Amino acid sequence: MSHARAAGLTGLASAMLALSLHTSATAAVEVKPGDVQQAMKDLAKTDGVVGAIGELYVDGKRKGQGSAGSRLLGGKGGRIPAASRYRVGSQTKLMTATVVLQLVKEGKLGLEDKLAAVLPQMAQQNLVERAGEITVQQLLRHSSGIPDFFASGKFNDAFDFTTYYSPMDLVKASREGSRTGEPGAGFAYSNTNYVLLGLIVEKVTGRSLSAELNRRLFEPLGMKHTYLTTKPPQGIKGPHGHGYYPDAKGEPRDIDRQNASFGGAAGGVVSTSGDLSAFYRAFNQGRLAWAQERRLATRPARPPVRRRRRRARPGLRCSGRCPSSTSAGPPRPRRRGRGARTASRTRRPAAVAVRPERPGESRSATRERCRPRPRPSWCP
């Protein structure tokens, strides 16, 4: 999840290095992973990093891990366990999108379904502008034009750990911002899109998003250490690295109790590197959604290509249903059978579109080619 709080002192840099290789029956591929521990040591030396953990997975098997720095600021708390949990941030969005795509596959939801049809209150209460035009696919691809709720400025207090904001509160806050574009016109990142997708999942299934993630992803894939946080005081379970943010005096302050209200469907999942490896491996192997559906979720929307149409200069516009002056007369009769001619029927002249200008053609030549001419007597 990306917002103003991302700036400042970083308490934990969690690296998940996952690699899936497909080996053929005739040739084995030997993987030589680098030194993960050394990589974490180098990362921990970066300005502002208190601690770092990382694990390397190849074909679902761990091939290396490392931990450097400390759990708390000032070298306190000991090292972070390499397999400990951490907030995965916006990687949550792909998990939410996967659940949505599974609902599409099951026929319970359509990619072209309008937001106002799935969540009528968004239009009835004017919570989302142009809700009748925005589709589920546009929410998935960040092309709805709905502003990010963080842009409202209501959630800038990084040290508010206790106030609960419901998903509807976040949607209402986004209404105060200006739209980022027309529905479907182009990519504009917004956490509000996925807050709405979380509400759609709950509306369609009749269960909480947390329950659907557990039922569809976490339990089938053996992600035993993964769960969704949605409200305070929910946080990271077990020993883990803490994050810090500067207060008004510029002093780093522990924000490990980060308000879970802002996560949810957009960024509320807590997981481990091993569990994330299992998710990405299953996703990329097509076990969670079809290839076409995966592309819809992961490829950003592109703005439509607008082609410029050349227009004729004043007085040089060509029009007419009949061929230009290059035609010498009516079409010749067609042969029917061996040696037979029939003059009773002639082809209707096809419409000819004459380009106002041709490459390298002078204006006078264009004027001569496009000047009005009398219609031939044979033209219908």
Short mmCIF file of C-alpha atoms in Angstrom, two decimals:
data_model
loop_
_atom_site.label_atom_id
_atom_site.label_comp_id
_atom_site.label_asym_id
_atom_site.label_seq_id
_atom_site.Cartn_x
_atom_site.Cartn_y
_atom_site.Cartn_z
CA MET A 1 0.00 0.00 0.00
CA SER A 2 1.47 3.34 -1.07
CA HIS A 3 0.87 6.59 0.81
CA ALA A 4 2.62 9.35 2.76
CA ARG A 5 3.60 7.07 5.61
CA ALA A 6 5.91 5.11 3.35
CA ALA A 7 8.43 7.93 3.69
CA GLY A 8 10.57 8.09 6.81
CA LEU A 9 12.65 5.64 8.76
CA THR A 10 12.21 2.02 7.73
CA GLY A 11 12.19 -0.46 10.55
CA LEU A 12 12.15 -3.67 8.54
CA ALA A 13 13.09 -4.58 5.00
CA SER A 14 11.53 -7.97 4.27
CA ALA A 15 12.71 -9.61 1.09
CA MET A 16 10.96 -12.61 -0.42
CA LEU A 17 13.07 -14.19 -3.15
CA ALA A 18 10.99 -16.81 -4.94
CA LEU A 19 11.95 -18.53 -8.18
CA SER A 20 9.92 -21.12 -10.08
CA LEU A 21 11.79 -23.15 -12.69
CA HIS A 22 10.31 -25.59 -15.20
CA THR A 23 12.80 -28.30 -16.06
CA SER A 24 12.47 -30.59 -19.06
CA ALA A 25 12.74 -34.36 -18.88
CA THR A 26 15.92 -34.38 -20.94
CA ALA A 27 17.88 -31.58 -19.36
CA ALA A 28 18.22 -30.73 -15.70
CA VAL A 29 18.70 -27.09 -14.73
CA GLU A 30 21.11 -26.51 -11.90
CA VAL A 31 20.33 -23.45 -9.82
CA LYS A 32 23.20 -21.77 -8.00
CA PRO A 33 21.63 -19.31 -5.57
CA GLY A 34 23.67 -16.45 -4.20
CA ASP A 35 24.47 -15.94 -0.54
CA VAL A 36 21.16 -14.74 0.93
CA GLN A 37 22.73 -14.01 4.32
CA GLN A 38 25.34 -11.73 2.72
CA ALA A 39 22.63 -9.98 0.73
CA MET A 40 20.72 -9.23 3.94
CA LYS A 41 23.89 -7.94 5.61
CA ASP A 42 24.44 -5.56 2.71
CA LEU A 43 20.80 -4.43 2.84
CA ALA A 44 20.95 -3.81 6.60
CA LYS A 45 23.82 -1.35 6.03
CA THR A 46 21.48 0.91 4.04
CA ASP A 47 20.61 4.21 5.71
CA GLY A 48 17.34 3.94 7.64
CA VAL A 49 17.16 0.13 7.66
CA VAL A 50 16.99 -1.39 11.15
CA GLY A 51 16.71 -5.04 10.16
CA ALA A 52 16.30 -7.22 7.08
CA ILE A 53 15.18 -10.78 6.38
CA GLY A 54 15.05 -12.81 3.19
CA GLU A 55 14.44 -16.32 1.88
CA LEU A 56 15.09 -17.89 -1.52
CA TYR A 57 12.70 -20.53 -2.91
CA VAL A 58 13.22 -22.67 -6.01
CA ASP A 59 10.32 -24.85 -7.20
CA GLY A 60 8.66 -24.42 -3.82
CA LYS A 61 11.74 -25.49 -1.85
CA ARG A 62 13.78 -23.15 0.29
CA LYS A 63 17.36 -22.84 -0.97
CA GLY A 64 18.61 -20.09 1.29
CA GLN A 65 17.69 -17.59 4.00
CA GLY A 66 19.24 -14.72 5.88
CA SER A 67 18.69 -12.18 8.65
CA ALA A 68 20.68 -9.08 9.54
CA GLY A 69 20.32 -6.05 11.75
CA SER A 70 17.95 -6.17 14.73
CA ARG A 71 14.27 -6.41 15.60
CA LEU A 72 14.25 -3.02 17.34
CA LEU A 73 16.01 0.28 16.88
CA GLY A 74 19.49 0.65 18.34
CA GLY A 75 20.44 -3.01 17.98
CA LYS A 76 17.89 -4.12 20.56
CA GLY A 77 15.61 -7.16 20.51
CA GLY A 78 18.06 -9.51 18.83
CA ARG A 79 17.89 -10.66 15.21
CA ILE A 80 14.62 -11.04 13.34
CA PRO A 81 13.81 -14.72 12.69
CA ALA A 82 14.25 -15.22 8.93
CA ALA A 83 10.90 -17.01 8.69
CA SER A 84 8.96 -14.46 10.73
CA ARG A 85 5.80 -12.69 9.59
CA TYR A 86 5.55 -9.20 8.10
CA ARG A 87 2.98 -7.00 6.39
CA VAL A 88 2.99 -7.79 2.67
CA GLY A 89 1.37 -4.47 1.75
CA SER A 90 -0.08 -4.21 -1.75
CA GLN A 91 0.72 -7.81 -2.58
CA THR A 92 -2.65 -8.25 -0.87
CA LYS A 93 -4.27 -6.77 -3.98
CA LEU A 94 -3.27 -9.75 -6.13
CA MET A 95 -4.84 -12.09 -3.58
CA THR A 96 -8.06 -10.06 -3.58
CA ALA A 97 -8.03 -10.03 -7.38
CA THR A 98 -7.59 -13.82 -7.44
CA VAL A 99 -10.73 -14.29 -5.34
CA VAL A 100 -12.65 -11.94 -7.67
CA LEU A 101 -11.47 -13.86 -10.74
CA GLN A 102 -12.53 -17.14 -9.19
CA LEU A 103 -16.01 -15.69 -8.66
CA VAL A 104 -16.02 -14.66 -12.33
CA LYS A 105 -15.04 -18.20 -13.34
CA GLU A 106 -17.87 -19.58 -11.20
CA GLY A 107 -20.37 -17.30 -12.96
CA LYS A 108 -21.23 -15.39 -9.77
CA LEU A 109 -19.76 -12.15 -11.05
CA GLY A 110 -18.94 -10.61 -14.43
CA LEU A 111 -15.95 -8.50 -15.41
CA GLU A 112 -18.30 -6.11 -17.23
CA ASP A 113 -20.73 -5.87 -14.31
CA LYS A 114 -21.25 -2.26 -13.28
CA LEU A 115 -20.34 -1.11 -9.80
CA ALA A 116 -23.80 0.40 -9.33
CA ALA A 117 -25.39 -2.97 -10.14
CA VAL A 118 -23.23 -4.98 -7.73
CA LEU A 119 -23.14 -2.37 -4.93
CA PRO A 120 -26.27 -0.22 -5.49
CA GLN A 121 -25.55 2.00 -2.47
CA MET A 122 -22.52 3.47 -4.24
CA ALA A 123 -24.84 5.17 -6.73
CA GLN A 124 -27.88 5.63 -4.48
CA GLN A 125 -25.86 7.44 -1.80
CA ASN A 126 -23.57 9.13 -4.33
CA LEU A 127 -20.50 7.56 -2.72
CA VAL A 128 -18.76 6.88 -6.03
CA GLU A 129 -19.07 9.27 -8.92
CA ARG A 130 -20.23 7.61 -12.18
CA ALA A 131 -20.73 4.27 -10.45
CA GLY A 132 -23.11 3.27 -13.24
CA GLU A 133 -20.25 3.36 -15.77
CA ILE A 134 -17.43 1.73 -13.77
CA THR A 135 -16.91 -2.02 -14.28
CA VAL A 136 -15.37 -4.73 -12.13
CA GLN A 137 -12.55 -5.08 -14.65
CA GLN A 138 -11.73 -1.37 -14.36
CA LEU A 139 -11.48 -1.73 -10.57
CA LEU A 140 -9.08 -4.66 -11.01
CA ARG A 141 -6.88 -2.74 -13.44
CA HIS A 142 -6.90 0.64 -11.66
CA SER A 143 -8.62 2.29 -14.61
CA SER A 144 -11.87 3.35 -12.90
CA GLY A 145 -10.76 6.94 -12.30
CA ILE A 146 -11.81 6.71 -8.62
CA PRO A 147 -9.43 8.78 -6.42
CA ASP A 148 -7.39 7.22 -3.61
CA PHE A 149 -8.90 7.73 -0.17
CA PHE A 150 -5.48 8.76 1.17
CA ALA A 151 -5.65 11.85 -1.07
CA SER A 152 -8.43 13.21 1.17
CA GLY A 153 -5.85 14.06 3.85
CA LYS A 154 -8.03 12.57 6.59
CA PHE A 155 -5.64 9.73 7.39
CA ASN A 156 -2.30 11.49 7.72
CA ASP A 157 -1.80 10.77 11.43
CA ALA A 158 0.69 7.90 11.42
CA PHE A 159 0.32 7.53 15.19
CA ASP A 160 -3.44 6.97 15.26
CA PHE A 161 -3.38 3.29 16.17
CA THR A 162 -6.88 2.88 17.59
CA THR A 163 -9.52 4.64 15.46
CA TYR A 164 -11.44 2.17 13.34
CA TYR A 165 -12.41 3.24 9.82
CA SER A 166 -14.75 0.88 8.00
CA PRO A 167 -14.35 0.23 4.25
CA MET A 168 -17.38 2.48 3.69
CA ASP A 169 -15.65 5.28 5.61
CA LEU A 170 -12.69 4.98 3.24
CA VAL A 171 -14.94 5.05 0.17
CA LYS A 172 -16.74 8.14 1.49
CA ALA A 173 -13.40 9.88 2.04
CA SER A 174 -12.36 9.16 -1.55
CA ARG A 175 -15.47 11.00 -2.79
CA GLU A 176 -13.93 14.26 -1.64
CA GLY A 177 -11.09 13.94 -4.15
CA SER A 178 -11.09 14.69 -7.87
CA ARG A 179 -11.45 11.88 -10.37
CA THR A 180 -8.21 10.83 -12.06
CA GLY A 181 -9.82 10.26 -15.47
CA GLU A 182 -12.67 8.77 -17.44
CA PRO A 183 -13.76 5.20 -16.60
CA GLY A 184 -11.51 2.85 -18.57
CA ALA A 185 -9.37 5.67 -20.00
CA GLY A 186 -6.06 4.68 -18.41
CA PHE A 187 -4.10 3.49 -15.38
CA ALA A 188 -4.25 5.52 -12.15
CA TYR A 189 -3.29 3.67 -8.94
CA SER A 190 -5.91 3.90 -6.21
CA ASN A 191 -6.36 1.83 -3.06
CA THR A 192 -10.08 2.64 -3.18
CA ASN A 193 -10.49 0.30 -6.17
CA TYR A 194 -9.56 -2.69 -4.03
CA VAL A 195 -11.54 -1.54 -1.01
CA LEU A 196 -14.56 -1.70 -3.34
CA LEU A 197 -13.52 -5.12 -4.65
CA GLY A 198 -13.37 -6.39 -1.08
CA LEU A 199 -16.93 -5.15 -0.53
CA ILE A 200 -17.99 -6.85 -3.77
CA VAL A 201 -16.54 -10.18 -2.63
CA GLU A 202 -18.44 -9.94 0.64
CA LYS A 203 -21.68 -8.97 -1.11
CA VAL A 204 -21.50 -11.79 -3.69
CA THR A 205 -20.40 -14.55 -1.30
CA GLY A 206 -22.22 -13.52 1.86
CA ARG A 207 -18.99 -14.08 3.82
CA SER A 208 -16.19 -11.81 4.98
CA LEU A 209 -13.19 -11.25 2.74
CA SER A 210 -11.01 -12.82 5.43
CA ALA A 211 -13.11 -15.99 5.33
CA GLU A 212 -12.94 -16.14 1.52
CA LEU A 213 -9.16 -15.69 1.48
CA ASN A 214 -8.80 -18.47 4.02
CA ARG A 215 -11.18 -20.80 2.18
CA ARG A 216 -9.91 -20.20 -1.34
CA LEU A 217 -6.19 -19.45 -0.90
CA PHE A 218 -4.59 -19.78 2.49
CA GLU A 219 -5.93 -23.19 3.54
CA PRO A 220 -5.67 -24.98 0.13
CA LEU A 221 -2.10 -23.72 -0.37
CA GLY A 222 -0.96 -24.53 3.17
CA MET A 223 -0.34 -20.87 4.03
CA LYS A 224 -0.61 -21.54 7.77
CA HIS A 225 1.11 -18.35 8.85
CA THR A 226 -0.97 -15.97 6.71
CA TYR A 227 -4.05 -13.97 7.66
CA LEU A 228 -5.87 -10.72 6.84
CA THR A 229 -5.97 -7.76 9.24
CA THR A 230 -8.92 -5.39 8.95
CA LYS A 231 -9.24 -3.37 12.18
CA PRO A 232 -7.18 -2.32 15.22
CA PRO A 233 -5.58 -3.70 17.31
CA GLN A 234 -4.89 -6.52 14.82
CA GLY A 235 -1.21 -6.71 13.93
CA ILE A 236 1.74 -9.05 13.37
CA LYS A 237 1.81 -12.19 15.50
CA GLY A 238 5.01 -13.69 16.89
CA PRO A 239 8.56 -12.23 16.95
CA HIS A 240 9.10 -9.82 14.06
CA GLY A 241 10.85 -6.65 13.04
CA HIS A 242 9.39 -3.28 14.06
CA GLY A 243 8.91 -0.24 11.85
CA TYR A 244 9.54 3.40 12.78
CA TYR A 245 8.33 6.84 11.69
CA PRO A 246 9.63 10.29 12.68
CA ASP A 247 7.43 12.29 15.06
CA ALA A 248 6.96 16.08 15.06
CA LYS A 249 10.46 16.49 16.53
CA GLY A 250 12.03 14.23 13.94
CA GLU A 251 12.63 11.43 16.44
CA PRO A 252 11.91 7.88 15.25
CA ARG A 253 8.86 6.40 16.93
CA ASP A 254 7.74 2.77 16.88
CA ILE A 255 4.67 2.29 14.65
CA ASP A 256 4.48 -1.48 14.91
CA ARG A 257 0.83 -1.04 15.98
CA GLN A 258 -0.02 0.45 12.58
CA ASN A 259 -3.76 1.00 12.14
CA ALA A 260 -5.16 -2.03 10.28
CA SER A 261 -8.18 -0.06 9.02
CA PHE A 262 -6.25 1.14 6.01
CA GLY A 263 -5.20 -2.34 4.88
CA GLY A 264 -8.03 -4.77 4.33
CA ALA A 265 -8.51 -5.82 0.71
CA ALA A 266 -5.91 -3.29 -0.47
CA GLY A 267 -3.01 -4.17 1.84
CA GLY A 268 -3.98 -5.92 5.06
CA VAL A 269 -2.41 -9.37 4.67
CA VAL A 270 0.32 -10.51 7.08
CA SER A 271 2.43 -13.43 5.83
CA THR A 272 5.87 -15.05 5.60
CA SER A 273 8.26 -15.50 2.71
CA GLY A 274 7.51 -19.22 2.58
CA ASP A 275 3.75 -18.68 2.37
CA LEU A 276 4.13 -15.98 -0.29
CA SER A 277 6.30 -18.32 -2.33
CA ALA A 278 3.50 -20.93 -2.24
CA PHE A 279 0.94 -18.34 -3.39
CA TYR A 280 2.98 -16.96 -6.30
CA ARG A 281 3.95 -20.44 -7.46
CA ALA A 282 0.31 -21.55 -7.58
CA PHE A 283 -0.77 -18.30 -9.24
CA ASN A 284 1.88 -18.46 -11.97
CA GLN A 285 1.15 -22.13 -12.62
CA GLY A 286 -2.50 -21.32 -13.30
CA ARG A 287 -3.87 -23.28 -10.35
CA LEU A 288 -5.78 -20.28 -8.98
CA ALA A 289 -7.09 -18.56 -12.12
CA TRP A 290 -7.01 -19.06 -15.90
CA ALA A 291 -4.23 -17.44 -17.90
CA GLN A 292 -6.58 -14.96 -19.59
CA GLU A 293 -8.07 -13.96 -16.26
CA ARG A 294 -4.60 -13.55 -14.74
CA ARG A 295 -3.66 -11.13 -17.50
CA LEU A 296 -6.76 -9.07 -16.76
CA ALA A 297 -5.71 -8.78 -13.13
CA THR A 298 -2.01 -8.11 -13.58
CA ARG A 299 -1.74 -6.04 -16.77
CA PRO A 300 -2.36 -2.31 -16.28
CA ALA A 301 -4.93 -0.69 -18.53
CA ARG A 302 -3.67 1.22 -21.53
CA PRO A 303 -5.32 4.40 -22.75
CA PRO A 304 -7.17 4.00 -26.07
CA VAL A 305 -5.16 4.88 -29.17
CA ARG A 306 -6.56 7.94 -30.89
CA ARG A 307 -5.79 8.13 -34.57
CA ARG A 308 -5.70 11.54 -36.19
CA ARG A 309 -7.82 11.84 -39.30
CA ARG A 310 -6.54 14.05 -42.06
CA ARG A 311 -8.99 16.67 -43.24
CA ALA A 312 -9.13 18.38 -46.60
CA ARG A 313 -8.30 22.06 -46.80
CA PRO A 314 -11.20 24.45 -47.42
CA GLY A 315 -12.47 24.11 -50.97
CA LEU A 316 -10.59 20.85 -51.62
CA ARG A 317 -12.99 18.35 -50.06
CA CYS A 318 -13.72 15.35 -52.28
CA SER A 319 -17.05 13.59 -52.11
CA GLY A 320 -19.46 11.66 -54.28
CA ARG A 321 -20.69 8.16 -54.81
CA CYS A 322 -19.32 7.74 -58.32
CA PRO A 323 -15.75 7.17 -59.47
CA SER A 324 -13.50 10.20 -59.99
CA SER A 325 -12.70 11.71 -63.39
CA THR A 326 -10.26 8.93 -64.08
CA SER A 327 -13.27 6.81 -65.12
CA ALA A 328 -13.79 7.07 -68.86
CA GLY A 329 -17.39 5.88 -68.84
CA PRO A 330 -19.71 3.15 -67.67
CA PRO A 331 -18.28 -0.24 -66.82
CA ARG A 332 -17.94 -2.73 -69.63
CA PRO A 333 -20.47 -5.58 -69.72
CA ARG A 334 -19.41 -8.79 -68.01
CA ARG A 335 -18.95 -12.02 -69.97
CA ARG A 336 -21.37 -14.77 -69.11
CA GLY A 337 -20.63 -18.19 -70.51
CA ARG A 338 -18.27 -18.88 -73.40
CA GLY A 339 -18.30 -16.01 -75.92
CA ALA A 340 -21.61 -14.56 -74.66
CA ARG A 341 -22.10 -10.88 -73.82
CA THR A 342 -24.98 -9.29 -71.98
CA ALA A 343 -25.34 -5.53 -72.11
CA SER A 344 -28.65 -5.38 -70.31
CA ARG A 345 -27.12 -5.25 -66.84
CA THR A 346 -24.22 -3.16 -65.64
CA ARG A 347 -22.56 -3.04 -62.27
CA ARG A 348 -23.51 -0.28 -59.91
CA PRO A 349 -20.41 1.91 -59.53
CA ALA A 350 -18.81 1.41 -56.14
CA ALA A 351 -18.29 4.37 -53.84
CA VAL A 352 -14.78 5.76 -54.10
CA ALA A 353 -13.09 7.51 -51.20
CA VAL A 354 -10.53 9.96 -52.58
CA ARG A 355 -7.90 11.17 -50.16
CA PRO A 356 -7.83 14.98 -50.00
CA GLU A 357 -4.03 15.02 -50.23
CA ARG A 358 -1.46 12.53 -51.39
CA PRO A 359 2.16 12.34 -50.21
CA GLY A 360 4.29 14.64 -52.35
CA GLU A 361 1.31 16.14 -54.18
CA SER A 362 1.17 19.91 -54.57
CA ARG A 363 -1.87 21.92 -53.56
CA SER A 364 -2.69 22.81 -57.14
CA ALA A 365 -2.58 19.16 -58.16
CA THR A 366 -4.89 18.30 -55.28
CA ARG A 367 -7.27 21.09 -56.34
CA GLU A 368 -7.38 19.76 -59.90
CA ARG A 369 -7.93 16.18 -58.79
CA CYS A 370 -10.69 17.15 -56.37
CA ARG A 371 -12.49 19.85 -58.36
CA PRO A 372 -16.25 19.25 -58.85
CA ARG A 373 -17.12 17.42 -62.05
CA PRO A 374 -20.50 16.71 -63.64
CA ARG A 375 -21.96 13.35 -62.76
CA PRO A 376 -21.81 10.88 -65.67
CA SER A 377 -25.17 10.08 -67.24
CA TRP A 378 -24.66 6.43 -66.42
CA CYS A 379 -24.17 7.12 -62.68
CA PRO A 380 -27.32 6.07 -60.72
#
